[in-house]
Coordinates of C-alpha atoms and ligand atoms in Angstrom, one line a residue:
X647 CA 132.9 -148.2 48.8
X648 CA 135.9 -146.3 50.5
X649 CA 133.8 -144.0 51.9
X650 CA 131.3 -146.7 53.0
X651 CA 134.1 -148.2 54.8
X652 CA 135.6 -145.0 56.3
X653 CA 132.0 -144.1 57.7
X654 CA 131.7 -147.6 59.5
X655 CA 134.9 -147.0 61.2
X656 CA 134.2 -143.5 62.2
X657 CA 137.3 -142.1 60.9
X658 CA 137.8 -138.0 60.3
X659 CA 140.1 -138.4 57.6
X660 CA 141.9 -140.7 55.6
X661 CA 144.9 -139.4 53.3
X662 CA 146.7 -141.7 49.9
X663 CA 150.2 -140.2 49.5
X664 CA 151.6 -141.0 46.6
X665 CA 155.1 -139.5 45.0
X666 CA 156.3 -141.8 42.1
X667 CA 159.8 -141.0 42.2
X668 CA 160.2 -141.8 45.6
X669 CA 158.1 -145.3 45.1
X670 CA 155.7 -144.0 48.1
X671 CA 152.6 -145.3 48.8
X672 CA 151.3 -144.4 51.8
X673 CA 148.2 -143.9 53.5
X674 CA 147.7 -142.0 56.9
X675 CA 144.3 -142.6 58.7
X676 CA 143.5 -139.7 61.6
X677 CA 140.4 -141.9 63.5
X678 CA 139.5 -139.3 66.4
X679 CA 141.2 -136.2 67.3
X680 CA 138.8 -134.7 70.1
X681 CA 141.5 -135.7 72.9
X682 CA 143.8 -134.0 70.6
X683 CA 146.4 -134.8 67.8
X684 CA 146.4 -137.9 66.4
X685 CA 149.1 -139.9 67.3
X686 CA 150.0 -143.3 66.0
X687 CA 152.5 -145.5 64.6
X688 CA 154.5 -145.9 61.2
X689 CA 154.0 -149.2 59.7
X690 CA 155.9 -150.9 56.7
X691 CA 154.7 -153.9 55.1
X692 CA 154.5 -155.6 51.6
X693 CA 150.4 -156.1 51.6
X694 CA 149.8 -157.9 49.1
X695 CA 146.4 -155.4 48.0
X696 CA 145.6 -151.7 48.4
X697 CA 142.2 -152.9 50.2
X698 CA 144.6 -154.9 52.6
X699 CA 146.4 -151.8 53.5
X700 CA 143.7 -149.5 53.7
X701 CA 141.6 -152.1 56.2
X702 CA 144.7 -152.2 58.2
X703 CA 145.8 -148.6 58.6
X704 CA 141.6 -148.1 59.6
X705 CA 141.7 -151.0 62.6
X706 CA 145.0 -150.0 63.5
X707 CA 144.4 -146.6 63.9
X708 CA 140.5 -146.9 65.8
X709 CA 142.5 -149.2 68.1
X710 CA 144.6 -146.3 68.9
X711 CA 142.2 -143.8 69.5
X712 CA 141.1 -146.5 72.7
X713 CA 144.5 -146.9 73.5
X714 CA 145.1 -143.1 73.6
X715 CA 141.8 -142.3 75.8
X716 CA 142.0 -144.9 77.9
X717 CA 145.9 -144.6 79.0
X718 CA 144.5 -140.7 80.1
X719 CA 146.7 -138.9 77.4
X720 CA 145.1 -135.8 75.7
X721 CA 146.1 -137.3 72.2
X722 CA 143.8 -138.8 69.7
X723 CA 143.8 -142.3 67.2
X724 CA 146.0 -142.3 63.9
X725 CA 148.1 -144.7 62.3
X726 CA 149.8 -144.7 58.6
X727 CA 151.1 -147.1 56.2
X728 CA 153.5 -147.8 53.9
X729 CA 152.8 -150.4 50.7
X730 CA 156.4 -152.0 50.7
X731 CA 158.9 -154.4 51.2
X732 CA 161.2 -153.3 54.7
X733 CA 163.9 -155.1 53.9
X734 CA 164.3 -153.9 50.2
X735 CA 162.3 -151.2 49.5
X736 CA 163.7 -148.3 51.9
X737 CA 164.9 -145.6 50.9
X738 CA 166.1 -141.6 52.3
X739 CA 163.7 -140.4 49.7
X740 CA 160.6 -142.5 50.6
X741 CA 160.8 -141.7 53.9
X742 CA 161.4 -137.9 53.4
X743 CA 158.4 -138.3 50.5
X744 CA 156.1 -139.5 53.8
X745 CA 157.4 -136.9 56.1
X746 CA 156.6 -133.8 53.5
X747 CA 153.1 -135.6 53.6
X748 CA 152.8 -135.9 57.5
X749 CA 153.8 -132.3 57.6
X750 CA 151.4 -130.8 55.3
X751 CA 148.9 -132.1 57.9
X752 CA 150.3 -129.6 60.0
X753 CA 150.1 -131.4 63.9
X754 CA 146.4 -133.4 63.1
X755 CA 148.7 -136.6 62.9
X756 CA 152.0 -137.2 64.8
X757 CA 153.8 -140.6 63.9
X758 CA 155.6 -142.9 65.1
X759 CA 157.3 -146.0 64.8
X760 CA 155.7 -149.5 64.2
X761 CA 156.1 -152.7 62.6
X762 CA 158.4 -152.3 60.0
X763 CA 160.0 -149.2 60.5
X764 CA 163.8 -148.3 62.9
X765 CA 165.0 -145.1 64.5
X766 CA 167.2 -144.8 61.4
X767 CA 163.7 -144.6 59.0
X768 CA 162.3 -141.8 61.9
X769 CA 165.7 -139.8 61.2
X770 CA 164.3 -139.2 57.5
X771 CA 161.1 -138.5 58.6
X772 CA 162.1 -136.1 61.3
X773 CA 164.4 -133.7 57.9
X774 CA 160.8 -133.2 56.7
X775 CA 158.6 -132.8 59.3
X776 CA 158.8 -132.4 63.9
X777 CA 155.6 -134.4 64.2
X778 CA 157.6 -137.3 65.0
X779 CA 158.0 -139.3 68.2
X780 CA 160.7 -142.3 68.7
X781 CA 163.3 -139.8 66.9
X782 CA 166.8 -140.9 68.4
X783 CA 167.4 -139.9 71.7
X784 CA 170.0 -137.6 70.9
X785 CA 167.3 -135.3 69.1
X786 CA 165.2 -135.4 72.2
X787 CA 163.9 -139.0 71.8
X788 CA 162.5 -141.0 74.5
X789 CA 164.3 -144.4 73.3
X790 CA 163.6 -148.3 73.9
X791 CA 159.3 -147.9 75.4
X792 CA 160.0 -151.1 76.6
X793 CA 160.9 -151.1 80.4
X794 CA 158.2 -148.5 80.8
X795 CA 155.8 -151.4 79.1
X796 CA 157.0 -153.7 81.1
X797 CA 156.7 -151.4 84.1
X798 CA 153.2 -150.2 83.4
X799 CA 152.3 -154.0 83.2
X800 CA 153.6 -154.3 86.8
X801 CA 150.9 -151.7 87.5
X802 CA 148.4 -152.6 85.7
X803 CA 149.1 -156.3 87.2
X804 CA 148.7 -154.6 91.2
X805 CA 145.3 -153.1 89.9
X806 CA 144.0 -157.0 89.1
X807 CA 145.2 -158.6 92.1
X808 CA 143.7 -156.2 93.9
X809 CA 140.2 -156.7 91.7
X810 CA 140.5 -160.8 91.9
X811 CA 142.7 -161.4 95.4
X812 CA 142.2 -158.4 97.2
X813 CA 145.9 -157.9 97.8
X814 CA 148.4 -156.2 95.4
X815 CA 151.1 -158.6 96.8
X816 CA 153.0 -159.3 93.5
X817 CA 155.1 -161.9 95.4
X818 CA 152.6 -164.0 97.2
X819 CA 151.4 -165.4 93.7
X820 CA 152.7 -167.4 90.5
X821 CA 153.1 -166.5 87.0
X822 CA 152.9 -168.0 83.8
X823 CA 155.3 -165.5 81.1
X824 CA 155.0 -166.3 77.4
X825 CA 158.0 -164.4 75.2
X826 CA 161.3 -163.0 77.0
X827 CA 161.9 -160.5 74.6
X828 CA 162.4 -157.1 75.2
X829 CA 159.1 -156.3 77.8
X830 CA 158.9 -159.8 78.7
X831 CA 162.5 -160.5 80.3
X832 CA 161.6 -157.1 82.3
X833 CA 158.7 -158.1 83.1
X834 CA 160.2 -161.2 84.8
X835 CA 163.3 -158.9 86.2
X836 CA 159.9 -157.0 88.2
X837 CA 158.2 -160.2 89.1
X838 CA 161.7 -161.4 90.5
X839 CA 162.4 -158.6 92.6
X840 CA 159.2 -159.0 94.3
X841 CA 159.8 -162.8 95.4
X842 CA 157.4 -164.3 92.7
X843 CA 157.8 -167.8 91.5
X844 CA 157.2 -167.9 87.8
X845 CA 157.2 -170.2 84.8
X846 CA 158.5 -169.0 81.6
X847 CA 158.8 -170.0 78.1
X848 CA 160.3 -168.7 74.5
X849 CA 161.2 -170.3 71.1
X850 CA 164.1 -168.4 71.5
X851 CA 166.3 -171.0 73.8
X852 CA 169.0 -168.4 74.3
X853 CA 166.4 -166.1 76.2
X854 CA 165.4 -169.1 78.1
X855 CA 168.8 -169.8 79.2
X856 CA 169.5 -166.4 80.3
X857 CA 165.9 -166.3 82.8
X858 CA 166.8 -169.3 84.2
X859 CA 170.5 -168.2 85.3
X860 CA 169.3 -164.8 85.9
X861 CA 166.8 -165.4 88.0
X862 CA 166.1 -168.8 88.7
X863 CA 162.7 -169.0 86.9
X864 CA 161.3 -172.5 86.0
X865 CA 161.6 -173.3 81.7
X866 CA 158.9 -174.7 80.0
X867 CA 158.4 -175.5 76.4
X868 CA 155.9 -173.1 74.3
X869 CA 153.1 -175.0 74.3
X870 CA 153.5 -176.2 78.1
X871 CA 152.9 -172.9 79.2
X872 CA 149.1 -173.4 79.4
X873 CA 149.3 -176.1 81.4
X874 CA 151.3 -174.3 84.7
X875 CA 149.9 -174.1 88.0
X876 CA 150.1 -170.6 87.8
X877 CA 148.0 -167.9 89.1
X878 CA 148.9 -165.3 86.2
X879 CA 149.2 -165.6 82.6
X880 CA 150.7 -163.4 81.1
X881 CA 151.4 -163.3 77.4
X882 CA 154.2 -161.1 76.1
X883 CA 154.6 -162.6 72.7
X884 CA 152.2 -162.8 69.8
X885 CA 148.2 -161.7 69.6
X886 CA 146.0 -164.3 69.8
X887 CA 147.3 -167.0 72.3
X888 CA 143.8 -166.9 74.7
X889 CA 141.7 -168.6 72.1
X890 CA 138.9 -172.2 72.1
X891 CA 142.2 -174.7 72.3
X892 CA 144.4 -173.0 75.5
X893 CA 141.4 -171.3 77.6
X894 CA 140.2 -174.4 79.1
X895 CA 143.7 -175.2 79.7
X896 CA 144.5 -172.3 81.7
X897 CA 145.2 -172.9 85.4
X898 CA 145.5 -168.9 86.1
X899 CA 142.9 -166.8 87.2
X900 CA 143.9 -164.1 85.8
X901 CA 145.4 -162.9 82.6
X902 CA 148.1 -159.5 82.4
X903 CA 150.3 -159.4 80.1
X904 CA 151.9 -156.6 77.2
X905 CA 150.9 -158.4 74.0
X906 CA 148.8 -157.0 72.1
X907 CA 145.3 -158.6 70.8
X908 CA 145.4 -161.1 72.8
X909 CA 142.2 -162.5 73.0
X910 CA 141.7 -164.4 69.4
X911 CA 138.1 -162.9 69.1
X912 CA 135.4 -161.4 71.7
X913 CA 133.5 -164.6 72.0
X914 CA 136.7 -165.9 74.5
X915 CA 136.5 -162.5 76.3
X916 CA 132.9 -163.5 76.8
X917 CA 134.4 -166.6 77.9
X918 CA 136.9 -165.7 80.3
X919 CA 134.3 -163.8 82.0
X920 CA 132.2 -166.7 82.5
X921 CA 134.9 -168.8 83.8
X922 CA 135.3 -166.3 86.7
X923 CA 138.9 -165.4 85.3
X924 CA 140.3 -161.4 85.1
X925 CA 141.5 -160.0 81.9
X926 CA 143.5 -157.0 82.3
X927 CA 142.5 -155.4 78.8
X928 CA 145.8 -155.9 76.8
X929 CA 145.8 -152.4 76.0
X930 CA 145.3 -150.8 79.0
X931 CA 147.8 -152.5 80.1
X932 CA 150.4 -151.9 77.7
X933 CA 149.9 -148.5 77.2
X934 CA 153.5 -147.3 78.8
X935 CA 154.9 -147.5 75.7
X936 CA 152.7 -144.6 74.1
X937 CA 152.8 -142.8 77.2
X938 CA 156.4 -142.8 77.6
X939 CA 156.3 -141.5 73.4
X940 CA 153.9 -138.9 74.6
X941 CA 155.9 -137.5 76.6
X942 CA 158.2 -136.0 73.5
X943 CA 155.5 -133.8 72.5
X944 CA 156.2 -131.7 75.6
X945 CA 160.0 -132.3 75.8
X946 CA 160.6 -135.2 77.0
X947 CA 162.0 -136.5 80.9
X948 CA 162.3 -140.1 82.2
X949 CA 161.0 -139.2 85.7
X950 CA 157.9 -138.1 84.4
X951 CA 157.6 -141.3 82.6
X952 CA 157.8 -143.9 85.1
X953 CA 155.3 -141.4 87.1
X954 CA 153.2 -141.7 84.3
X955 CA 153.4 -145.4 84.3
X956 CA 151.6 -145.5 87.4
X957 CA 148.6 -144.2 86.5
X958 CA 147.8 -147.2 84.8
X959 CA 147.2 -148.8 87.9
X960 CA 143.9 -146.3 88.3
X961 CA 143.3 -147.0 84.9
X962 CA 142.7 -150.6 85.3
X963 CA 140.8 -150.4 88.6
X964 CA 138.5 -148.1 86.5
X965 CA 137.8 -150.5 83.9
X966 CA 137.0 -153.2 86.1
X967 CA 134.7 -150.3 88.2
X968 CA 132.8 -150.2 84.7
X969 CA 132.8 -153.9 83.9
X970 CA 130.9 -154.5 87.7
X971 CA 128.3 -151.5 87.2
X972 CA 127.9 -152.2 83.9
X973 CA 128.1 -156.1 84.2
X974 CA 130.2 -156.7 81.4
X975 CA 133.7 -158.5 80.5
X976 CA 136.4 -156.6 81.0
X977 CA 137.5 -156.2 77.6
X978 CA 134.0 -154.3 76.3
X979 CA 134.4 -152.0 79.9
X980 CA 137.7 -150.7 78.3
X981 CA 136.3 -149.9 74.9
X982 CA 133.1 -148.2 77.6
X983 CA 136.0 -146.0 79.2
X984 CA 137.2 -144.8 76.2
X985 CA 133.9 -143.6 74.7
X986 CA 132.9 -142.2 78.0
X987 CA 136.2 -139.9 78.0
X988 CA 136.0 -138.6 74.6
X989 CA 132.3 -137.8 74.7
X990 CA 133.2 -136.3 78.0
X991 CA 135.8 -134.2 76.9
X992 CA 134.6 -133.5 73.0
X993 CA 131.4 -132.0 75.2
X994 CA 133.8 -129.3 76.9
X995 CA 135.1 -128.3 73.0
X996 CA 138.9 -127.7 74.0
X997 CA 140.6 -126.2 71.3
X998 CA 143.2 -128.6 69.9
X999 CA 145.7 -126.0 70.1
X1000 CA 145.8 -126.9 74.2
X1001 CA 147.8 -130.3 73.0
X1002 CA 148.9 -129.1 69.8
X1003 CA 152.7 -130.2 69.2
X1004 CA 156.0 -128.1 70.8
X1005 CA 158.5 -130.3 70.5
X1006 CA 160.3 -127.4 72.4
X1007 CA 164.0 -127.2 72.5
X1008 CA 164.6 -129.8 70.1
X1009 CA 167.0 -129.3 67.2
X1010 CA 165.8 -129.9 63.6
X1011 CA 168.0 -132.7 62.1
X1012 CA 169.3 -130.4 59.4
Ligands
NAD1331 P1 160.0 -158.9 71.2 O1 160.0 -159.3 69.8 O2 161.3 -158.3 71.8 O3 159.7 -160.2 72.1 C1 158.8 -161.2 71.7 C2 159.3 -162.5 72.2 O4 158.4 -163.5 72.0 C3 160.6 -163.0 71.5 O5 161.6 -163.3 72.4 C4 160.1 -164.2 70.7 O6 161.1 -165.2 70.6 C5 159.0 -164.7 71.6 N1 158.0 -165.6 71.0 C6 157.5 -165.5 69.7 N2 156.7 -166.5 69.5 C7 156.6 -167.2 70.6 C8 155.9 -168.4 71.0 N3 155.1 -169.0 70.2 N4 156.0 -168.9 72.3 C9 156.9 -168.2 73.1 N5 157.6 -167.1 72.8 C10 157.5 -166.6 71.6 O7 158.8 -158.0 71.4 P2 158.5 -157.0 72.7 O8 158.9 -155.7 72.3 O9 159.0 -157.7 73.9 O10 156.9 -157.1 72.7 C11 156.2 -158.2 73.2 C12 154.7 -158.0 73.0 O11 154.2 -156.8 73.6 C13 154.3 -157.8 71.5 O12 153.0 -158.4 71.3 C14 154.2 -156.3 71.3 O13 153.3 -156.0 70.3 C15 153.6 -155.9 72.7 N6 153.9 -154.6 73.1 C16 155.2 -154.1 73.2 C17 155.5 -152.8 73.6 C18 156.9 -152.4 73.8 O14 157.1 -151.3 74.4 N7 157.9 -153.1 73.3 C19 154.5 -151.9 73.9 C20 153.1 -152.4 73.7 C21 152.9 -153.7 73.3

């Protein structure tokens, strides 16, 4: 049955980590590794069945194998798990317990952190083990992804004007912003500084407050947001918001934004598509958070980052080069690029050692 499942998904390897003393349960999924190591996030949640975990850690970490190929980076798909409760369950041991098992897999898997899981977890991690990214900044760390996200977005956002308009002239068009937390009240800083007029929302009325005075957007409540006249939507809250109830509400002709998942099935990317709208895939878009993390596996520098971020803007204008020559929606021409790259690549038979982890000059924690 596991193995069933674990062929179906295409994964290399799938590891259960178990130490009893520690209470870990764990289980680390390496989906693709012919761009190089695996690299994915940390998460910590109380499923409430093994099978739960184990379907999440395999979606999770196929998504980022895509994620990884198609933001350019020579780093494959992983993700792990841990079976627990965040807010009760943490302990120095459990997370040095998962680091011992993260090491033994000697650079195939690099984590990181996800849902769940702080710097403060990663510092544990880290005594055990130096494939780890999102370590404090003090150890080499890269720190809070989000401005690059929200940066990235801006590209990825010139790259579908471009594709729907014809002009990349952020300011000479409207936007509808869902969520002003940390990449979405960035996001709105960028759109700002361009001259764009821009409708926001949050269920956060604090956040709200502080984009209007900031810089003079217009407030709506949550569920107005579908109805703007904007020409952009752009969701930077939850998954799932372009779904059968809000798509035939949408005004905007396009849709960029950093969530992730945001289409609530492929059916409504079939959709969007027919209704002549652009979607910038979500994770295309919001890859500068993994590329800014990437960057610590060759010592990390901030200028290189937001160099990095641009190249999202090619990215983009590739996917919707595939999605015209292949006449497909936007969001299967992303999954094409992906697949195109790592057969590409996994044809030329690079050693893995070419991307295999340095971490130079950083300190062990201990
Ligand atoms: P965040 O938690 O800081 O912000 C999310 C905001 O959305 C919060 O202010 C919250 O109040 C608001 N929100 C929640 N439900 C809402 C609703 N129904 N209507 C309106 N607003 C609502 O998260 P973030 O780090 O800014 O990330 C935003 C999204 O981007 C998430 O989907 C995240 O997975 C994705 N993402 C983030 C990064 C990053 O670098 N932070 C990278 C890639 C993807």
């Amino acid at each position: 049955m596991i193995f069933e499942h674990i062929e179906n998904n295409g994964h290399e390897q799938v590891v259960f980590c178990h130490n009893k003393d520690a209470g870990l349960k764990a289980i680390i999924a390496i989906h693709n590794t012919v761009l190089g190591p695996a690299l994915g996030g940390l998460r910590m949640w109380p499923y409430k069945t093994e099978q739960d975990a184990l379907n999440d850690v395999l979606r999770l970490s196929r998504g980022m194998t895509y994620k990884n190929a198609v933001a350019g980076l020579n780093i494959g798909g992983g993700k792990a798990v841990i079976i627990g409760d965040p807010s009760k369950d943490k302990s120095e041991a459990l997370f040095r317990a998962f680091g011992k098992f993260v090491d033994s897999l000697g650079g195939r898997y690099i984590t990181a952190e996800d849902v769940g899981i702080d710097v403060n977890d990663m510092e544990y991690v880290y005594r055990e083990t130096e494939y780890v990214t999102g370590v404090h900044q003090v150890h080499g760390g890269s720190g809070d992804p989000s401005p690059f996200t929200a940066y990235g977005t801006l590209q990825g956002l010139m790259a579908t004007l471009n594709k729907k308009y014809g002009d990349e002239e952020v300011g000479r068009h409207s936007y509808a912003v869902q969520g002003l937390g940390h990449v979405g009240m960035e996001f709105v800083k960028l759109l700002k500084e361009r001259g764009a007029k821009i409708f926001v929302t949050d269920i956060n009325k604090d956040l709200v407050a502080h984009a209007v005075d900031e810089y003079g957007v217009e407030a709506v409540a949550p569920d107005e947001i579908y109805d703007v006249p904007a020409d952009v939507y752009s969701p930077c809250a939850l998954g799932g918001t372009v779904n059968e109830l809000t798509l035939p509400r949408l005004k905007a002709k396009i849709i960029c934004g950093a969530a992730n998942n945001q289409l609530a099935n492929n059916a409504i990317g079939d959709e969007v598509m027919k209704r002549g709208i652009v979607y910038a895939p979500d994770y295309a878009v919001n890859a500068g958070g993994v590329m800014n993390v990437s960057l610590e596996i060759d010592g990390y520098n901030r200028e290189r980052a937001m160099r990095m971020m641009r190249t999202i803007y090619h990215n983009l204008a590739r996917i919707y080069e595939i999605a015209d020559r292949d006449g497909i929606p936007t969001y299967r021409a992303a999954d094409r690029l992906a697949e195109e790259r790592i057969a590409a690549i996994g044809k030329l038979k690079l050693p893995m050692g070419r991307t295999a982890p340095r971490f130079l000059g950083r300190m062990r924690g201990h």
